[in-house]
Tab-separated table of C-alpha atoms in Angstrom:
chain	number	residue	atom	x	y	z
B	1	ARG	CA	-0.147	-0.028	-0.124
B	2	THR	CA	1.187	3.451	-0.605
B	3	GLU	CA	2.804	5.063	2.199
B	4	LYS	CA	1.179	8.643	3.559
B	5	LYS	CA	3.680	11.266	4.360
B	6	VAL	CA	4.401	12.084	7.833
B	7	VAL	CA	3.735	15.776	8.623
B	8	VAL	CA	5.124	17.380	11.828
B	9	MET	CA	2.619	20.005	12.963
B	10	MET	CA	3.857	22.806	15.366
B	11	PRO	CA	1.795	23.529	18.381
B	12	SER	CA	-1.169	25.838	17.740
B	13	TRP	CA	0.339	28.495	19.660
B	14	TRP	CA	3.884	28.785	17.635
B	15	TRP	CA	2.956	31.353	15.519
B	16	LYS	CA	2.731	33.866	18.590
B	17	VAL	CA	6.175	33.515	19.462
B	18	GLY	CA	7.133	34.739	16.197
B	19	VAL	CA	4.846	37.681	16.278
B	20	LEU	CA	6.101	38.537	19.959
B	21	PHE	CA	9.782	37.793	19.352
B	22	ALA	CA	10.693	38.796	15.538
B	23	ALA	CA	10.090	41.714	13.320
B	24	ARG	CA	8.000	39.975	10.541
B	25	THR	CA	6.360	41.930	7.937
B	26	ALA	CA	2.756	42.876	8.126
B	27	ALA	CA	1.825	40.304	5.236
B	28	ALA	CA	3.302	37.233	7.165
B	29	ALA	CA	1.406	38.360	10.438
B	30	LEU	CA	-1.930	38.783	8.855
B	31	GLU	CA	-1.118	35.176	7.373
B	32	ASP	CA	-0.661	33.589	10.891
B	33	LEU	CA	-3.986	35.751	12.078
B	34	LEU	CA	-5.848	34.489	9.327
B	35	VAL	CA	-4.951	30.672	9.988
B	36	GLU	CA	-5.899	31.363	13.763
B	37	GLY	CA	-9.340	32.451	12.612
B	38	ASN	CA	-9.111	35.552	13.920
B	39	PHE	CA	-9.674	37.272	11.033
B	40	LEU	CA	-12.100	34.642	9.320
B	41	ARG	CA	-15.156	35.749	7.279
B	42	THR	CA	-18.082	36.401	9.883
B	43	SER	CA	-20.533	38.185	7.534
B	44	SER	CA	-24.417	37.365	7.258
B	45	SER	CA	-23.697	36.508	3.626
B	46	SER	CA	-21.659	33.535	4.593
B	47	SER	CA	-24.872	31.452	4.231
B	48	GLU	CA	-25.427	32.708	0.609
B	49	LEU	CA	-24.151	30.365	-2.168
B	50	PRO	CA	-21.364	31.547	-4.628
B	51	ARG	CA	-22.093	31.083	-8.008
B	52	VAL	CA	-19.662	28.288	-9.341
B	53	PHE	CA	-19.951	25.572	-11.332
B	54	SER	CA	-16.480	23.491	-11.021
B	55	ALA	CA	-17.160	22.822	-7.339
B	56	ASP	CA	-20.255	22.269	-4.941
B	57	PRO	CA	-20.921	25.681	-3.541
B	58	ARG	CA	-22.643	23.926	-0.670
B	59	VAL	CA	-19.171	22.258	0.244
B	60	LEU	CA	-17.371	26.016	-0.147
B	61	VAL	CA	-19.868	27.243	2.406
B	62	GLU	CA	-19.442	24.420	4.610
B	63	ASN	CA	-15.896	24.637	4.712
B	64	ARG	CA	-15.807	28.535	5.139
B	65	ARG	CA	-17.979	27.963	8.348
B	66	PHE	CA	-15.608	25.369	9.750
B	67	LEU	CA	-12.253	27.070	8.877
B	68	SER	CA	-11.114	26.589	12.329
B	69	GLU	CA	-11.007	22.457	11.465
B	70	LEU	CA	-8.869	23.548	8.406
B	71	LYS	CA	-6.153	25.529	9.486
B	72	VAL	CA	-3.591	23.926	7.875
B	73	PRO	CA	-4.741	23.875	3.909
B	74	LEU	CA	-6.098	27.688	4.766
B	75	SER	CA	-2.488	28.430	5.527
B	76	ALA	CA	-1.134	27.076	2.352
B	77	LEU	CA	-3.887	28.959	0.449
B	78	VAL	CA	-3.194	32.269	2.058
B	79	LYS	CA	0.629	31.583	1.524
B	80	SER	CA	-0.070	31.157	-2.243
B	81	ALA	CA	-2.289	34.111	-2.436
B	82	ASN	CA	0.511	36.013	-0.786
B	83	ALA	CA	2.921	35.153	-3.264
B	84	ALA	CA	0.453	35.764	-6.056
B	85	LEU	CA	0.209	39.439	-4.919
B	86	LYS	CA	3.747	40.190	-5.886
B	87	ARG	CA	3.074	38.633	-9.615
B	88	GLY	CA	1.407	39.864	-12.533
B	89	PRO	CA	-0.834	41.624	-14.403
B	90	TYR	CA	-0.028	39.822	-17.582
B	91	SER	CA	-1.167	40.688	-20.836
B	92	VAL	CA	-0.924	38.780	-24.791
B	93	MET	CA	0.306	41.735	-25.580
B	94	GLU	CA	4.005	41.284	-23.917
B	95	LYS	CA	4.809	38.653	-26.729
B	96	GLU	CA	7.432	39.312	-29.301
B	97	ALA	CA	6.198	37.304	-31.993
B	98	VAL	CA	3.219	38.612	-34.040
B	99	PRO	CA	0.330	35.931	-34.741
B	100	PRO	CA	-0.563	35.180	-38.497
B	101	SER	CA	-3.381	37.680	-38.170
B	102	GLY	CA	-1.374	40.352	-37.422
B	103	ASP	CA	-3.015	40.915	-34.216
B	104	LYS	CA	-1.136	40.684	-31.018
B	105	HIS	CA	-4.319	40.376	-28.872
B	106	ASP	CA	-4.504	37.005	-30.525
B	107	TYR	CA	-3.438	34.232	-28.027
B	108	GLN	CA	-0.462	32.217	-29.698
B	109	SER	CA	1.577	29.025	-28.390
B	110	ILE	CA	3.659	26.305	-29.660
B	111	ALA	CA	2.403	22.523	-29.426
B	112	HIS	CA	3.556	20.222	-26.688
B	113	TYR	CA	5.170	17.452	-28.255
B	114	TRP	CA	6.750	19.203	-31.154
B	115	TRP	CA	10.441	19.467	-31.664
B	116	PRO	CA	12.771	21.297	-34.205
B	117	ASN	CA	13.590	18.632	-37.363
B	118	PRO	CA	17.048	17.670	-36.975
B	119	ASN	CA	17.035	16.616	-41.080
B	120	THR	CA	16.442	20.229	-42.278
B	121	THR	CA	18.390	23.125	-42.090
B	122	ASP	CA	15.501	25.726	-40.468
B	123	GLY	CA	14.027	22.782	-38.307
B	124	THR	CA	10.905	22.747	-39.753
B	125	PRO	CA	8.682	21.203	-40.392
B	126	TYR	CA	8.509	20.340	-36.423
B	127	VAL	CA	8.344	16.536	-35.732
B	128	TRP	CA	6.470	14.531	-33.128
B	129	LEU	CA	7.928	13.132	-29.840
B	130	ASP	CA	4.802	11.775	-27.788
B	131	GLY	CA	5.388	12.560	-24.070
B	132	ARG	CA	8.388	15.237	-24.380
B	133	VAL	CA	7.501	18.503	-23.885
B	134	ASN	CA	9.237	21.011	-26.172
B	135	PRO	CA	10.911	23.553	-23.796
B	136	GLU	CA	10.062	26.588	-26.549
B	137	ARG	CA	6.652	26.417	-25.430
B	138	SER	CA	7.019	28.088	-22.240
B	139	LYS	CA	9.355	30.782	-24.090
B	140	LEU	CA	7.253	31.732	-27.104
B	141	GLY	CA	3.874	32.863	-27.236
B	142	ASP	CA	1.663	33.566	-24.485
B	143	VAL	CA	1.200	30.165	-22.482
B	144	ASP	CA	3.614	31.015	-19.657
B	145	ARG	CA	1.814	34.243	-18.873
B	146	PHE	CA	-1.666	32.516	-19.533
B	147	LYS	CA	-0.920	30.035	-16.776
B	148	LYS	CA	0.431	32.501	-14.514
B	149	MET	CA	-2.496	34.772	-14.898
B	150	MET	CA	-4.833	32.083	-14.493
B	151	SER	CA	-3.309	30.524	-11.476
B	152	GLY	CA	-2.892	33.917	-9.628
B	153	ALA	CA	-6.514	35.041	-10.369
B	154	ILE	CA	-8.047	31.743	-9.236
B	155	THR	CA	-5.477	31.391	-6.202
B	156	CYS	CA	-6.580	35.038	-4.900
B	157	ALA	CA	-10.343	34.994	-5.494
B	158	ARG	CA	-10.277	31.557	-3.471
B	159	ALA	CA	-8.358	33.230	-0.818
B	160	TYR	CA	-10.781	36.190	-0.860
B	161	PHE	CA	-13.355	33.819	-0.585
B	162	PHE	CA	-12.260	32.022	2.389
B	163	THR	CA	-10.750	34.992	4.249
B	164	GLY	CA	-12.540	38.161	3.188
B	165	ASP	CA	-9.457	40.062	2.763
B	166	GLU	CA	-9.962	42.722	0.174
B	167	ARG	CA	-6.183	42.616	-1.021
B	168	TYR	CA	-6.684	39.152	-2.584
B	169	ALA	CA	-10.052	40.203	-4.157
B	170	ALA	CA	-8.233	43.551	-5.879
B	171	HIS	CA	-5.504	41.502	-7.265
B	172	ALA	CA	-7.622	38.870	-8.744
B	173	ALA	CA	-9.550	41.958	-10.312
B	174	LEU	CA	-6.560	43.416	-11.729
B	175	LEU	CA	-5.538	40.211	-13.087
B	176	LEU	CA	-8.877	39.326	-15.009
B	177	LYS	CA	-9.340	42.724	-16.004
B	178	THR	CA	-5.970	43.184	-17.597
B	179	TRP	CA	-6.332	39.818	-19.483
B	180	TYR	CA	-9.816	40.063	-20.682
B	181	VAL	CA	-11.285	43.424	-20.063
B	182	ASN	CA	-8.866	46.392	-20.941
B	183	GLU	CA	-9.116	47.361	-24.515
B	184	ASP	CA	-5.172	47.836	-24.655
B	185	THR	CA	-4.103	44.493	-23.090
B	186	ARG	CA	-6.929	42.108	-23.302
B	187	MET	CA	-6.642	38.553	-25.334
B	188	ASN	CA	-9.145	38.270	-28.384
B	189	PRO	CA	-12.085	35.393	-27.530
B	190	ASN	CA	-10.183	32.836	-29.843
B	191	LEU	CA	-7.863	30.176	-29.616
B	192	ASP	CA	-7.145	30.506	-33.285
B	193	PHE	CA	-3.335	30.047	-33.139
B	194	SER	CA	-3.082	27.838	-30.188
B	195	GLN	CA	-0.490	25.012	-30.271
B	196	THR	CA	0.716	25.765	-33.495
B	197	ILE	CA	3.038	23.726	-35.519
B	198	PRO	CA	5.995	25.566	-37.017
B	199	GLY	CA	6.196	24.437	-40.769
B	200	LYS	CA	2.837	22.613	-40.296
B	201	ASP	CA	0.155	24.909	-39.083
B	202	HIS	CA	-0.863	27.998	-37.617
B	203	GLY	CA	-3.335	26.614	-34.925
B	204	ARG	CA	-5.282	23.411	-34.246
B	205	GLY	CA	-8.036	22.151	-32.460
B	206	VAL	CA	-6.276	20.240	-29.651
B	207	GLY	CA	-4.734	23.557	-28.840
B	208	ILE	CA	-8.012	24.168	-26.867
B	209	ILE	CA	-6.507	22.279	-24.125
B	210	ASP	CA	-4.405	25.174	-23.428
B	211	SER	CA	-7.373	27.049	-21.912
B	212	ALA	CA	-8.542	24.088	-19.752
B	213	ILE	CA	-8.307	25.845	-16.273
B	214	GLN	CA	-10.451	28.785	-17.507
B	215	ILE	CA	-13.320	26.792	-16.062
B	216	TYR	CA	-12.075	27.622	-12.427
B	217	LEU	CA	-11.752	31.614	-13.703
B	218	VAL	CA	-15.614	31.671	-14.238
B	219	ASP	CA	-15.781	30.579	-10.762
B	220	ALA	CA	-13.366	33.219	-9.616
B	221	VAL	CA	-15.433	35.625	-10.547
B	222	GLY	CA	-18.514	34.115	-8.764
B	223	LEU	CA	-16.157	34.180	-5.590
B	224	LEU	CA	-15.498	37.569	-5.708
B	225	ALA	CA	-19.112	38.468	-5.576
B	226	GLY	CA	-19.523	41.140	-2.727
B	227	SER	CA	-16.237	42.822	-3.366
B	228	SER	CA	-15.666	46.360	-3.583
B	229	ALA	CA	-12.953	45.528	-6.188
B	230	TRP	CA	-15.088	43.654	-8.415
B	231	THR	CA	-18.093	45.590	-9.968
B	232	SER	CA	-21.080	44.689	-11.754
B	233	GLU	CA	-19.731	46.441	-15.032
B	234	ASP	CA	-16.798	44.118	-14.468
B	235	ASP	CA	-18.812	41.082	-14.124
B	236	GLU	CA	-20.845	42.126	-17.278
B	237	ALA	CA	-17.706	42.661	-19.283
B	238	MET	CA	-16.475	38.983	-18.547
B	239	ARG	CA	-19.867	37.418	-19.196
B	240	LYS	CA	-19.555	39.346	-22.571
B	241	TRP	CA	-16.039	37.814	-23.264
B	242	PHE	CA	-17.001	34.302	-22.430
B	243	ALA	CA	-20.161	34.452	-24.329
B	244	GLN	CA	-18.094	35.348	-27.528
B	245	MET	CA	-15.266	32.490	-26.610
B	246	LEU	CA	-18.179	29.867	-26.268
B	247	ALA	CA	-19.510	31.085	-29.595
B	248	TRP	CA	-15.960	30.499	-30.782
B	249	LEU	CA	-15.876	27.025	-29.432
B	250	LEU	CA	-19.360	26.093	-31.005
B	251	THR	CA	-18.432	27.432	-34.510
B	252	SER	CA	-14.896	27.404	-35.339
B	253	LYS	CA	-13.163	24.713	-37.215
B	254	GLN	CA	-10.857	24.229	-34.323
B	255	GLY	CA	-13.937	23.862	-31.964
B	256	HIS	CA	-15.367	21.165	-34.269
B	257	ALA	CA	-12.508	19.522	-34.650
B	258	GLU	CA	-11.895	19.233	-30.792
B	259	ASP	CA	-15.565	18.176	-30.289
B	260	ASN	CA	-14.892	15.484	-32.498
B	261	GLU	CA	-11.565	13.832	-30.872
B	262	THR	CA	-12.139	10.443	-29.383
B	263	ASN	CA	-9.713	11.017	-26.160
B	264	ASN	CA	-9.141	13.463	-23.171
B	265	HIS	CA	-9.045	16.280	-25.834
B	266	ALA	CA	-13.140	15.828	-26.260
B	267	LEU	CA	-13.784	15.558	-22.787
B	268	GLU	CA	-11.378	18.521	-21.769
B	269	TYR	CA	-13.789	20.289	-24.567
B	270	ASP	CA	-16.825	19.598	-22.857
B	271	THR	CA	-15.772	20.870	-19.474
B	272	GLN	CA	-15.074	24.340	-21.210
B	273	VAL	CA	-18.258	24.605	-23.405
B	274	ILE	CA	-20.416	23.453	-20.432
B	275	ALA	CA	-18.628	26.018	-17.819
B	276	TYR	CA	-18.725	28.870	-19.972
B	277	ALA	CA	-22.439	28.119	-21.011
B	278	LEU	CA	-23.381	28.216	-17.512
B	279	PHE	CA	-21.482	31.383	-16.931
B	280	VAL	CA	-23.332	33.144	-19.504
B	281	ASP	CA	-26.599	31.643	-18.380
B	282	ASN	CA	-26.851	29.408	-21.713
B	283	SER	CA	-28.115	26.010	-19.624
B	284	ASP	CA	-29.870	24.789	-22.909
B	285	VAL	CA	-26.220	24.352	-24.307
B	286	ALA	CA	-24.726	22.974	-21.053
B	287	GLU	CA	-27.339	20.491	-20.780
B	288	ASN	CA	-27.083	19.332	-23.961
B	289	VAL	CA	-23.346	18.469	-23.675
B	290	VAL	CA	-24.077	16.732	-20.524
B	291	ARG	CA	-26.399	14.839	-21.618
B	292	ALA	CA	-24.585	13.864	-24.919
B	293	THR	CA	-21.580	12.759	-22.390
B	294	GLU	CA	-23.444	9.638	-21.999
B	295	HIS	CA	-23.167	8.182	-25.163
B	296	ARG	CA	-20.678	10.087	-27.159
B	297	ARG	CA	-18.198	9.934	-24.601
B	298	ILE	CA	-18.370	7.516	-21.936
B	299	GLN	CA	-19.860	4.887	-24.423
B	300	ARG	CA	-16.880	5.534	-26.733
B	301	GLN	CA	-13.869	6.002	-24.542
B	302	ILE	CA	-14.598	3.614	-21.478
B	303	GLU	CA	-14.637	-0.089	-22.132
B	304	PRO	CA	-16.826	-2.515	-20.195
B	305	ASP	CA	-13.937	-3.540	-18.074
B	306	GLY	CA	-12.950	0.060	-17.400
B	307	THR	CA	-10.319	0.436	-19.302
B	308	GLN	CA	-9.531	3.600	-21.664
B	309	PRO	CA	-8.264	2.613	-25.127
B	310	PRO	CA	-7.928	6.336	-26.315
B	311	GLU	CA	-5.288	7.001	-23.751
B	312	MET	CA	-3.411	3.465	-23.052
B	313	TRP	CA	-1.548	3.582	-26.188
B	314	ARG	CA	0.472	6.816	-25.059
B	315	SER	CA	4.119	7.023	-24.022
B	316	ILE	CA	2.917	8.266	-20.712
B	317	SER	CA	-0.084	6.051	-20.729
B	318	TRP	CA	-0.891	6.433	-16.841
B	319	ASP	CA	-0.607	10.080	-16.914
B	320	TYR	CA	-3.172	9.900	-19.672
B	321	VAL	CA	-5.664	7.797	-18.191
B	322	CYS	CA	-5.720	9.893	-15.190
B	323	TYR	CA	-5.799	13.148	-17.498
B	324	ALA	CA	-9.110	11.605	-18.772
B	325	LEU	CA	-10.871	10.614	-15.701
B	326	SER	CA	-9.962	13.828	-14.425
B	327	TYR	CA	-12.105	15.593	-16.965
B	328	PHE	CA	-14.807	13.154	-16.508
B	329	SER	CA	-14.598	13.758	-12.820
B	330	LYS	CA	-14.920	17.644	-13.765
B	331	THR	CA	-17.941	17.037	-16.000
B	332	VAL	CA	-19.677	15.121	-13.295
B	333	ILE	CA	-19.573	18.216	-11.320
B	334	LEU	CA	-20.492	20.546	-13.810
B	335	ALA	CA	-23.521	18.224	-14.769
B	336	ARG	CA	-24.734	19.032	-11.185
B	337	SER	CA	-26.051	22.454	-12.072
B	338	VAL	CA	-28.284	21.118	-14.854
B	339	ASP	CA	-29.638	17.989	-12.641
B	340	VAL	CA	-27.917	15.125	-14.297
B	341	ASP	CA	-26.247	12.613	-12.462
B	342	LEU	CA	-23.353	11.295	-14.510
B	343	PHE	CA	-21.702	9.463	-11.809
B	344	HIS	CA	-24.252	6.784	-11.689
B	345	PHE	CA	-24.686	6.732	-15.223
B	346	GLU	CA	-24.045	3.148	-16.608
B	347	THR	CA	-24.577	1.877	-20.409
B	348	ASP	CA	-26.280	-1.397	-21.209
B	349	ASP	CA	-22.835	-3.288	-21.250
B	350	GLY	CA	-21.272	-1.853	-18.062
B	351	ARG	CA	-19.399	1.209	-19.094
B	352	SER	CA	-19.277	3.994	-16.479
B	353	ILE	CA	-17.006	6.555	-15.026
B	354	PRO	CA	-16.520	4.334	-11.772
B	355	LYS	CA	-15.827	1.396	-13.563
B	356	ALA	CA	-12.815	3.386	-15.043
B	357	ILE	CA	-11.980	4.566	-11.497
B	358	ASP	CA	-12.218	1.076	-10.132
B	359	TYR	CA	-10.000	-0.108	-12.726
B	360	LEU	CA	-7.174	2.283	-11.808
B	361	ILE	CA	-7.502	2.166	-8.119
B	362	PRO	CA	-5.038	-1.351	-7.619
B	363	TYR	CA	-2.448	0.525	-9.492
B	364	ALA	CA	-2.476	3.667	-7.741
B	365	LEU	CA	-2.364	2.051	-4.388
B	366	GLY	CA	0.277	-0.669	-5.378
B	367	TYR	CA	-2.016	-3.897	-5.479
B	368	LYS	CA	-1.078	-4.139	-9.127
B	369	GLN	CA	1.966	-2.916	-11.276
B	370	TRP	CA	1.427	-0.662	-14.415
B	371	GLN	CA	2.859	-2.649	-17.379
B	372	LEU	CA	2.002	0.039	-20.260
B	373	GLU	CA	4.205	2.432	-21.619
B	374	GLN	CA	5.116	5.222	-18.897
B	375	ILE	CA	8.396	7.270	-19.937
B	376	ARG	CA	8.185	9.652	-16.764
B	377	LYS	CA	7.895	8.252	-13.323
B	378	PHE	CA	4.727	6.786	-12.224
B	379	ASP	CA	2.844	9.047	-10.123
B	380	PRO	CA	-0.201	7.328	-8.139
B	381	SER	CA	-1.088	10.477	-6.981
B	382	LYS	CA	-2.369	11.737	-10.217
B	383	LEU	CA	-5.657	9.754	-9.511
B	384	MET	CA	-6.503	11.815	-6.224
B	385	LEU	CA	-8.142	14.956	-7.894
B	386	THR	CA	-10.437	12.296	-9.398
B	387	LEU	CA	-11.178	10.556	-6.356
B	388	LEU	CA	-11.762	13.679	-4.315
B	389	ARG	CA	-14.305	15.130	-6.759
B	390	VAL	CA	-16.382	12.103	-7.089
B	391	ALA	CA	-16.129	11.043	-3.565
B	392	PRO	CA	-19.201	12.914	-2.298
B	393	TYR	CA	-21.453	11.137	-4.849
B	394	ASP	CA	-20.315	7.527	-3.743
B	395	GLU	CA	-22.086	5.861	-1.083
B	396	THR	CA	-19.558	3.241	-0.318
B	397	GLY	CA	-17.112	5.942	0.711
B	398	LYS	CA	-14.458	3.720	-0.921
B	399	TYR	CA	-12.923	6.729	-3.254
B	400	ALA	CA	-12.612	8.853	0.062
B	401	THR	CA	-10.703	6.277	1.505
B	402	ALA	CA	-8.486	5.788	-1.302
B	403	ALA	CA	-8.070	9.652	-1.711
B	404	GLY	CA	-6.929	9.609	1.779
B	405	TYR	CA	-3.815	7.866	1.042
B	406	PHE	CA	-2.656	10.624	-1.374
B	407	ILE	CA	-3.954	13.921	-0.014
B	408	GLN	CA	-1.583	15.869	1.927
B	409	PRO	CA	-3.026	17.999	5.042
B	410	ASP	CA	-1.783	21.329	3.720
B	411	ALA	CA	-3.713	20.492	0.352
B	412	VAL	CA	-6.368	23.527	-0.740
B	413	GLU	CA	-8.566	20.623	-2.127
B	414	HIS	CA	-9.685	20.148	1.540
B	415	LEU	CA	-11.319	23.285	1.238
B	416	LEU	CA	-12.818	22.805	-2.418
B	417	TYR	CA	-13.962	19.469	-2.666
B	418	VAL	CA	-14.201	17.939	0.692
B	419	PRO	CA	-17.298	17.958	2.814
B	420	ARG	CA	-16.952	17.026	6.261
B	421	HIS	CA	-18.657	13.851	5.997
B	422	VAL	CA	-16.420	12.860	3.114
B	423	ALA	CA	-13.322	13.659	5.054
B	424	LYS	CA	-13.999	11.231	8.038
B	425	HIS	CA	-13.488	8.420	5.399
B	426	PHE	CA	-9.708	9.377	4.898
B	427	ASN	CA	-8.153	7.471	7.352
B	428	SER	CA	-10.374	4.619	7.893
B	429	SER	CA	-10.905	1.268	6.673
B	430	ASN	CA	-13.435	0.638	4.003
B	431	ASP	CA	-15.371	-2.540	2.713
B	432	ALA	CA	-16.031	-2.005	-0.786
B	433	LEU	CA	-12.372	-0.689	-1.099
B	434	ASN	CA	-10.877	-3.790	0.388
B	435	ALA	CA	-13.030	-6.007	-1.776
B	436	LEU	CA	-12.102	-4.173	-4.960
B	437	LEU	CA	-8.317	-4.535	-3.779
B	438	ALA	CA	-8.712	-8.289	-2.972
B	439	GLN	CA	-10.422	-8.643	-6.274
B	440	ALA	CA	-7.199	-6.956	-7.861
B	441	GLN	CA	-4.613	-9.385	-6.140
B	442	ALA	CA	-6.479	-12.620	-7.562
B	443	GLN	CA	-6.326	-11.580	-10.849
B	444	ALA	CA	-3.159	-12.817	-12.909
B	445	GLU	CA	-3.795	-10.967	-15.997
B	446	GLU	CA	-2.392	-7.711	-17.624
B	447	PRO	CA	-4.255	-4.905	-18.854
B	448	GLN	CA	-6.063	-5.473	-22.570
B	449	ILE	CA	-5.848	-2.795	-24.952
B	450	ALA	CA	-8.500	-2.556	-27.759
B	451	THR	CA	-7.005	-1.696	-30.961
B	452	TRP	CA	-6.632	1.976	-31.565
B	453	GLY	CA	-5.265	4.067	-34.209
B	454	LYS	CA	-2.615	6.557	-32.857
B	455	LYS	CA	-3.098	10.265	-33.248
B	456	THR	CA	-0.464	12.717	-33.024
B	457	SER	CA	-1.879	14.984	-30.607
């Protein structure tokens, strides 16, 4: 079984020593006070549900009420938010290269796994090396700034929600307005030139995955509600931008290409369409995509035994089966907003999201050895977020118990996804999980992979 890391906790009074006997900065002192609960949000609005879609708003409100029990992850969140205050803002206008459109407001990035061609003088056309990220990707175009902006805005918005500290709201607002709203610095609502391949093409449908975590940005806007730093005009401007982005996803050739993928890219595309549609109050589009998940995604991408052939041929096969399930688990949460239960959906021949999770758990917990190609280090914790997201829907408690093997005391996910009734399973035995693992130990056969055509994505 996977060993849990031992974390040594200091006594609850230790921070006071620093306050009394060291000349600490105001930010560091405030950080400790927040953790001790002295400045935790206690307004009458604490019972109001935030407008979020990628997390259960009831869990967020419940955990905000019981922050005295969540001091360690809150401390980690505050620390990250304090670091984010020192960074940004960011803009697509900062890149040196000009996209083929001639407009620097258009986002541009280089493809993940494409490298300079060693057989040509100028290195083009680039060649594909699966699982090996070209370092040019973080240096050219907008992807590095895009990731930093999203991470900073999301972190600060969460910190504001849990602490009420307006500094975090102000910085999140600055990051969001610079990237999405201000005319001089904003990004155009498209990904026409995302994941370009030098010498081959100027942008691809698979490039839509660059904006995958934007689904948490629309949640960030909901978490900023009530802040003096975020106005109704700001909110309206963000909704306008995402309405235009949604239209681009639904009508562009890149959007159509990504929608028609048969792997994790299709799942990632769905999460963005659903989240943006919910954000701009287009529930019909959101519900249509959610309901189509049953047969367009689960039926096609998960086998009755829980294997995922579209991901298992990759050079980092473990990573990719976990990526796909992560997107499935996000869709499970998003589907809650349109009253659809994807977690318990099962096809007539037994294909389901839980079946795919059950297939991977014995490998994650060390009861079986992953035999497929994995050129990166095998990291069992890549399954953790999926387990946490679906745990509240699982009546057996086995997913919470399995997640407990990996989640650390300072993980921010405690605040976002873990209601108190789920947390109690982290350090307990579970009959359903024990039965699953016993069955895995009794099986001698290796994973079977259905024939699947390889795609260079």
